[in-house]
Amino acid sequence: MQLGLVGLGRMGGNMAERLRTAGHEVVGYDPHAEASNVSSLADLVKALAAPRVVWVMVPAGEPTKDTVRQLGELLDDGDLVIDGGNSRFTDDQINAALLAEHSVHYMDCGVSGGIWGREVGYGLMCGGAADDVERAMPIFDALRPEGPRDEGFVHAGPVGAGHYAKMVHNGIEYGLMQAYAEGYELLDAKDLIEDVPGVIKAWSRGTVVRSWLLDLLVRALEQDPGLAELEGYVDDSGEGRWTVEEAIENRVPMPVISAALFARFASRQDESPAMKAVAALRQQFGGHAVHKAGPTSGTGEVS
C-alpha cells in the first residue's frame, strides 16, 4: 500500500522504516529531515496516487492544525488524513470538520511504543468511520506488534476516540512510572539495601509488578546504576493534564494519576513556594525551627 507520511522525527522516521520493511511504499516529507523524499506538502500529494492516504506525525497543537489545513487545500475528494500525533481529542472534531469541507476523510490514531516501536511494533488506538479504518488496515497491521490484532490495535469509536484512549493510556503511564520511581527512591534511601539495581531487576520475572516499564528501569540502572547522569526534572506532554481535566469533568476520582502529574510539576522547582509557606505556618503556630535562606542555605543549619 502507498502512504504519505508527514513528519520524520523519532517516531515518524521509525514508523516509515517499519512500514517499508513490511513492503509498503512510503513517501515521506519533513522540512527539517534529510530523509524527506519530497520538498513540500504539495509535492507529497503529487507523488501519491488517488485515492490518497496521508499520515500526519507532527507536534500537537498548531503544527498539526496548520498541516491539516494545508492538506485540506491540496487533497482531493475521498482522500484520507490520519493524525497519529498526540493531539488533544477535542482538536479532532475541528480537523475533521475542516477536511469535510473539502470532502476529505479524517481519522485519529493514538500511537504508543516510543523509540522501540520500529523493532517491536506500536500499540494503536483509532477513531473514525469503520470504512476508513478498513481502508487503512494494511498500514495498521504493519505498524502493530505481531500476534492477535486485538492485542495491539483497537477501533475505539468515532473521530476523537483514538486520541482520547491514548490520553488515558498516558495518564496511566504517569501513575505507573511514579510508583516505580517512589519504590526506587525508598530502596535507595535505606542502608539495609545493598544492591538497589539488583532488587529492581529481581522483580522482572514472577512478581506481580513486572512490566515493560520495569524492564526499562532495569536497563536504565544497568547503564547508570545511581542515575548520576540525570537531573530530576521531568516534563509532560500535556496528556496527563488532559486526563486529570477529564476526570474532573466526568467526576471520576483519579488520586494516583493526579499525584503523578503534580510530582512532575514539583520536579521543576528549585525551591517550592508552597513548602516555604508550610515552614512559615509551622513556625507561626508552633514555634518550630526553620531553615533560613541565605549564604548558609542548604547546609542543614537551623536558626
Short mmCIF file of C-alpha atoms in Angstrom, two decimals:
data_model
loop_
_atom_site.label_atom_id
_atom_site.label_comp_id
_atom_site.label_asym_id
_atom_site.label_seq_id
_atom_site.Cartn_x
_atom_site.Cartn_y
_atom_site.Cartn_z
CA MET A 1 0.00 0.00 0.00
CA GLN A 2 1.14 3.58 -0.67
CA LEU A 3 1.23 6.10 2.18
CA GLY A 4 2.26 9.71 2.54
CA LEU A 5 3.92 10.40 5.89
CA VAL A 6 4.33 13.96 7.15
CA GLY A 7 6.86 14.20 9.97
CA LEU A 8 10.02 12.07 10.06
CA GLY A 9 11.22 12.64 13.61
CA ARG A 10 11.98 9.95 16.19
CA MET A 11 8.55 8.36 15.88
CA GLY A 12 7.67 9.17 12.27
CA GLY A 13 11.04 8.16 10.88
CA ASN A 14 10.96 4.81 12.67
CA MET A 15 7.37 4.19 11.57
CA ALA A 16 8.37 4.83 7.96
CA GLU A 17 11.15 2.26 8.21
CA ARG A 18 8.86 -0.35 9.77
CA LEU A 19 6.30 0.18 7.00
CA ARG A 20 8.91 -0.09 4.27
CA THR A 21 10.28 -3.28 5.81
CA ALA A 22 6.73 -4.68 5.60
CA GLY A 23 6.63 -3.91 1.88
CA HIS A 24 4.65 -0.66 1.84
CA GLU A 25 5.63 2.37 -0.23
CA VAL A 26 6.15 5.41 1.99
CA VAL A 27 6.60 8.90 0.60
CA GLY A 28 7.93 10.97 3.49
CA TYR A 29 8.02 14.71 3.97
CA ASP A 30 9.68 16.73 6.70
CA PRO A 31 11.11 20.22 6.16
CA HIS A 32 13.76 19.53 8.80
CA ALA A 33 14.84 15.99 7.87
CA GLU A 34 17.37 14.84 5.30
CA ALA A 35 15.30 11.67 4.90
CA SER A 36 12.49 13.65 3.25
CA ASN A 37 11.55 12.21 -0.15
CA VAL A 38 9.88 15.41 -1.40
CA SER A 39 10.43 19.10 -0.82
CA SER A 40 6.89 20.23 0.07
CA LEU A 41 3.41 19.07 1.03
CA ALA A 42 2.28 19.87 -2.50
CA ASP A 43 4.96 17.58 -3.91
CA LEU A 44 3.93 14.88 -1.44
CA VAL A 45 0.35 14.99 -2.69
CA LYS A 46 1.51 14.91 -6.33
CA ALA A 47 3.65 11.83 -5.61
CA LEU A 48 0.69 9.83 -4.30
CA ALA A 49 -1.87 8.02 -6.43
CA ALA A 50 -5.53 8.81 -5.71
CA PRO A 51 -7.32 7.99 -3.52
CA ARG A 52 -4.53 9.03 -1.17
CA VAL A 53 -3.82 8.24 2.48
CA VAL A 54 -1.65 10.75 4.35
CA TRP A 55 -0.46 10.10 7.92
CA VAL A 56 0.44 13.24 9.91
CA MET A 57 3.08 12.76 12.60
CA VAL A 58 3.97 16.28 13.78
CA PRO A 59 3.79 18.02 17.19
CA ALA A 60 0.30 18.51 18.61
CA GLY A 61 -1.48 21.84 18.54
CA GLU A 62 -0.84 24.47 15.89
CA PRO A 63 1.73 22.45 13.88
CA THR A 64 -0.84 19.68 13.38
CA LYS A 65 -3.72 22.09 12.75
CA ASP A 66 -1.67 24.00 10.18
CA THR A 67 -0.64 20.79 8.42
CA VAL A 68 -4.25 19.60 8.27
CA ARG A 69 -5.36 22.99 6.87
CA GLN A 70 -2.75 22.82 4.13
CA LEU A 71 -3.65 19.24 3.25
CA GLY A 72 -7.30 20.22 3.01
CA GLU A 73 -6.40 22.65 0.24
CA LEU A 74 -4.20 20.14 -1.59
CA LEU A 75 -6.03 16.81 -1.39
CA ASP A 76 -8.96 15.61 -3.48
CA ASP A 77 -12.41 14.18 -2.73
CA GLY A 78 -12.19 10.82 -1.00
CA ASP A 79 -8.60 11.17 0.22
CA LEU A 80 -7.89 10.27 3.85
CA VAL A 81 -5.84 12.07 6.52
CA ILE A 82 -4.77 10.23 9.69
CA ASP A 83 -3.47 12.25 12.64
CA GLY A 84 -1.13 9.94 14.53
CA GLY A 85 0.38 12.57 16.83
CA ASN A 86 -0.52 13.40 20.41
CA SER A 87 -3.32 15.82 19.57
CA ARG A 88 -5.99 16.58 22.14
CA PHE A 89 -9.18 14.72 21.27
CA THR A 90 -11.15 17.97 21.08
CA ASP A 91 -8.96 19.07 18.14
CA ASP A 92 -10.07 16.02 16.14
CA GLN A 93 -13.63 17.26 15.62
CA ILE A 94 -12.25 20.59 14.40
CA ASN A 95 -9.82 18.92 11.99
CA ALA A 96 -12.47 16.51 10.72
CA ALA A 97 -14.92 19.34 10.05
CA LEU A 98 -12.27 21.37 8.24
CA LEU A 99 -11.39 18.47 5.94
CA ALA A 100 -15.04 17.58 5.39
CA GLU A 101 -15.45 20.96 3.67
CA HIS A 102 -13.12 19.56 1.00
CA SER A 103 -14.71 16.07 1.07
CA VAL A 104 -11.52 14.68 2.60
CA HIS A 105 -11.89 11.98 5.25
CA TYR A 106 -10.22 12.14 8.68
CA MET A 107 -9.14 9.65 11.34
CA ASP A 108 -7.22 10.00 14.58
CA CYS A 109 -4.82 7.35 15.84
CA GLY A 110 -3.12 7.29 19.22
CA VAL A 111 0.28 5.62 18.89
CA SER A 112 2.28 4.08 21.73
CA GLY A 113 5.67 2.43 21.54
CA GLY A 114 8.20 5.24 21.57
CA ILE A 115 11.60 4.61 20.03
CA TRP A 116 11.15 0.84 20.44
CA GLY A 117 8.19 0.65 18.10
CA ARG A 118 10.25 0.16 14.96
CA GLU A 119 11.50 -3.15 16.32
CA VAL A 120 8.58 -4.48 18.40
CA GLY A 121 5.60 -2.65 16.91
CA TYR A 122 3.27 0.11 18.04
CA GLY A 123 0.09 -0.01 20.09
CA LEU A 124 -2.61 1.69 18.02
CA MET A 125 -5.90 3.27 19.14
CA CYS A 126 -8.02 4.61 16.27
CA GLY A 127 -11.04 6.86 15.99
CA GLY A 128 -13.08 7.34 12.84
CA ALA A 129 -15.52 5.76 10.42
CA ALA A 130 -15.41 1.98 10.01
CA ASP A 131 -14.85 2.27 6.23
CA ASP A 132 -11.81 4.49 6.76
CA VAL A 133 -10.39 2.12 9.37
CA GLU A 134 -10.78 -0.83 7.00
CA ARG A 135 -9.16 1.13 4.19
CA ALA A 136 -6.07 1.86 6.28
CA MET A 137 -5.91 -1.59 7.93
CA PRO A 138 -2.87 -2.78 5.92
CA ILE A 139 -0.93 0.13 7.41
CA PHE A 140 -2.20 -0.57 10.92
CA ASP A 141 -1.36 -4.27 10.60
CA ALA A 142 2.20 -3.42 9.56
CA LEU A 143 2.71 -0.99 12.43
CA ARG A 144 1.15 -3.01 15.28
CA PRO A 145 3.03 -5.75 17.16
CA GLU A 146 2.93 -9.31 15.86
CA GLY A 147 0.20 -11.51 17.28
CA PRO A 148 -3.57 -11.14 17.60
CA ARG A 149 -4.76 -7.83 16.13
CA ASP A 150 -6.91 -7.01 19.16
CA GLU A 151 -3.85 -7.12 21.44
CA GLY A 152 -2.19 -4.21 19.67
CA PHE A 153 -4.93 -2.41 17.76
CA VAL A 154 -8.42 -1.09 18.54
CA HIS A 155 -11.03 0.88 16.65
CA ALA A 156 -12.05 2.74 19.80
CA GLY A 157 -15.00 4.67 18.35
CA PRO A 158 -15.77 7.71 16.18
CA VAL A 159 -13.42 10.59 15.44
CA GLY A 160 -11.65 11.64 18.66
CA ALA A 161 -11.92 8.24 20.36
CA GLY A 162 -8.40 7.18 19.41
CA HIS A 163 -6.74 10.23 20.92
CA TYR A 164 -8.99 10.01 23.98
CA ALA A 165 -7.91 6.40 24.53
CA LYS A 166 -4.25 7.41 24.11
CA MET A 167 -4.73 10.27 26.59
CA VAL A 168 -5.99 7.86 29.25
CA HIS A 169 -3.18 5.44 28.37
CA ASN A 170 -0.61 8.17 29.02
CA GLY A 171 -2.29 9.13 32.28
CA ILE A 172 -1.95 5.53 33.47
CA GLU A 173 1.66 5.60 32.32
CA TYR A 174 2.27 8.62 34.59
CA GLY A 175 0.97 6.69 37.60
CA LEU A 176 2.95 3.53 36.86
CA MET A 177 6.20 5.40 36.38
CA GLN A 178 5.69 7.39 39.56
CA ALA A 179 5.07 4.23 41.59
CA TYR A 180 8.25 2.58 40.29
CA ALA A 181 10.19 5.79 40.92
CA GLU A 182 9.00 6.12 44.52
CA GLY A 183 9.83 2.48 45.20
CA TYR A 184 13.30 3.02 43.79
CA GLU A 185 13.84 6.07 45.99
CA LEU A 186 12.81 4.23 49.16
CA LEU A 187 15.14 1.32 48.38
CA ASP A 188 17.96 3.77 47.72
CA ALA A 189 17.32 5.63 50.99
CA LYS A 190 17.58 2.52 53.20
CA ASP A 191 21.09 1.46 54.24
CA LEU A 192 19.80 -2.08 54.71
CA ILE A 193 19.53 -2.48 50.92
CA GLU A 194 22.98 -3.00 49.42
CA ASP A 195 22.01 -3.71 45.81
CA VAL A 196 19.19 -1.46 44.65
CA PRO A 197 19.54 -2.24 40.92
CA GLY A 198 19.60 -5.94 41.81
CA VAL A 199 16.34 -5.68 43.73
CA ILE A 200 14.65 -3.90 40.83
CA LYS A 201 15.94 -6.50 38.38
CA ALA A 202 14.75 -9.35 40.61
CA TRP A 203 11.20 -8.07 40.14
CA SER A 204 11.45 -8.67 36.37
CA ARG A 205 10.13 -12.23 36.45
CA GLY A 206 7.50 -13.91 38.54
CA THR A 207 6.36 -10.86 40.50
CA VAL A 208 3.03 -9.09 40.17
CA VAL A 209 4.77 -5.75 39.39
CA ARG A 210 6.71 -6.99 36.36
CA SER A 211 6.15 -4.95 33.20
CA TRP A 212 7.91 -3.43 30.20
CA LEU A 213 8.29 -0.15 32.12
CA LEU A 214 10.06 -2.08 34.88
CA ASP A 215 12.34 -3.65 32.26
CA LEU A 216 13.22 -0.16 31.04
CA LEU A 217 14.04 0.93 34.60
CA VAL A 218 16.33 -2.11 34.93
CA ARG A 219 18.02 -1.12 31.68
CA ALA A 220 18.48 2.49 32.85
CA LEU A 221 20.05 1.33 36.13
CA GLU A 222 22.41 -1.01 34.31
CA GLN A 223 23.59 1.90 32.18
CA ASP A 224 23.83 4.32 35.12
CA PRO A 225 23.46 2.49 38.49
CA GLY A 226 23.00 5.64 40.58
CA LEU A 227 21.25 7.65 37.85
CA ALA A 228 24.00 10.19 38.46
CA GLU A 229 23.98 11.37 34.85
CA LEU A 230 20.39 12.62 35.09
CA GLU A 231 18.66 15.58 36.67
CA GLY A 232 15.36 15.06 38.46
CA TYR A 233 13.48 17.34 36.07
CA VAL A 234 10.52 15.72 34.35
CA ASP A 235 8.50 17.40 31.61
CA ASP A 236 5.00 16.44 30.49
CA SER A 237 3.48 16.32 27.01
CA GLY A 238 0.08 17.59 28.16
CA GLU A 239 -1.83 14.32 28.07
CA GLY A 240 -1.55 13.77 31.82
CA ARG A 241 -3.08 17.21 32.36
CA TRP A 242 -5.88 16.45 29.92
CA THR A 243 -6.58 13.14 31.68
CA VAL A 244 -6.97 14.88 35.03
CA GLU A 245 -9.17 17.57 33.47
CA GLU A 246 -11.40 14.85 32.01
CA ALA A 247 -11.52 13.13 35.39
CA ILE A 248 -12.83 16.34 36.94
CA GLU A 249 -15.30 16.87 34.10
CA ASN A 250 -16.67 13.33 34.44
CA ARG A 251 -16.43 13.16 38.26
CA VAL A 252 -14.06 10.20 38.16
CA PRO A 253 -11.64 10.05 41.13
CA MET A 254 -8.03 9.78 39.95
CA PRO A 255 -5.81 10.30 43.00
CA VAL A 256 -2.85 8.30 41.64
CA ILE A 257 -2.67 9.91 38.19
CA SER A 258 -3.27 13.38 39.67
CA ALA A 259 -0.47 12.89 42.21
CA ALA A 260 1.88 11.67 39.49
CA LEU A 261 1.19 14.77 37.41
CA PHE A 262 1.77 17.09 40.36
CA ALA A 263 5.01 15.24 41.18
CA ARG A 264 6.26 16.23 37.73
CA PHE A 265 5.43 19.85 38.47
CA ALA A 266 7.36 19.58 41.75
CA SER A 267 10.40 18.21 39.91
CA ARG A 268 10.78 21.54 38.11
CA GLN A 269 11.06 23.69 41.23
CA ASP A 270 14.47 24.51 42.65
CA GLU A 271 12.64 25.86 45.67
CA SER A 272 8.98 25.34 46.46
CA PRO A 273 7.00 28.47 47.40
CA ALA A 274 4.33 26.18 48.85
CA MET A 275 6.78 24.46 51.18
CA LYS A 276 8.15 27.84 52.25
CA ALA A 277 4.60 28.74 53.25
CA VAL A 278 4.26 25.46 55.17
CA ALA A 279 7.51 26.16 57.03
CA ALA A 280 6.31 29.68 57.86
CA LEU A 281 2.99 28.36 59.20
CA ARG A 282 4.72 25.73 61.38
CA GLN A 283 6.91 28.45 62.83
CA GLN A 284 3.94 30.73 63.48
CA PHE A 285 1.63 28.29 65.24
CA GLY A 286 4.14 26.00 66.88
CA GLY A 287 7.40 27.89 67.10
CA HIS A 288 9.07 25.18 65.03
CA ALA A 289 12.62 25.79 63.80
CA VAL A 290 13.03 26.87 60.18
CA HIS A 291 15.92 26.89 57.71
CA LYS A 292 16.77 30.47 56.78
CA ALA A 293 17.58 31.37 53.18
CA GLY A 294 20.95 32.95 52.60
CA PRO A 295 24.64 32.01 52.42
CA THR A 296 24.10 29.00 54.69
CA SER A 297 21.01 27.80 52.83
CA GLY A 298 21.19 24.10 52.05
CA THR A 299 23.85 23.37 54.72
CA GLY A 300 21.38 21.98 57.22
CA GLU A 301 22.00 24.86 59.67
CA VAL A 302 18.89 25.67 61.65
CA SER A 303 18.12 29.04 63.24
#
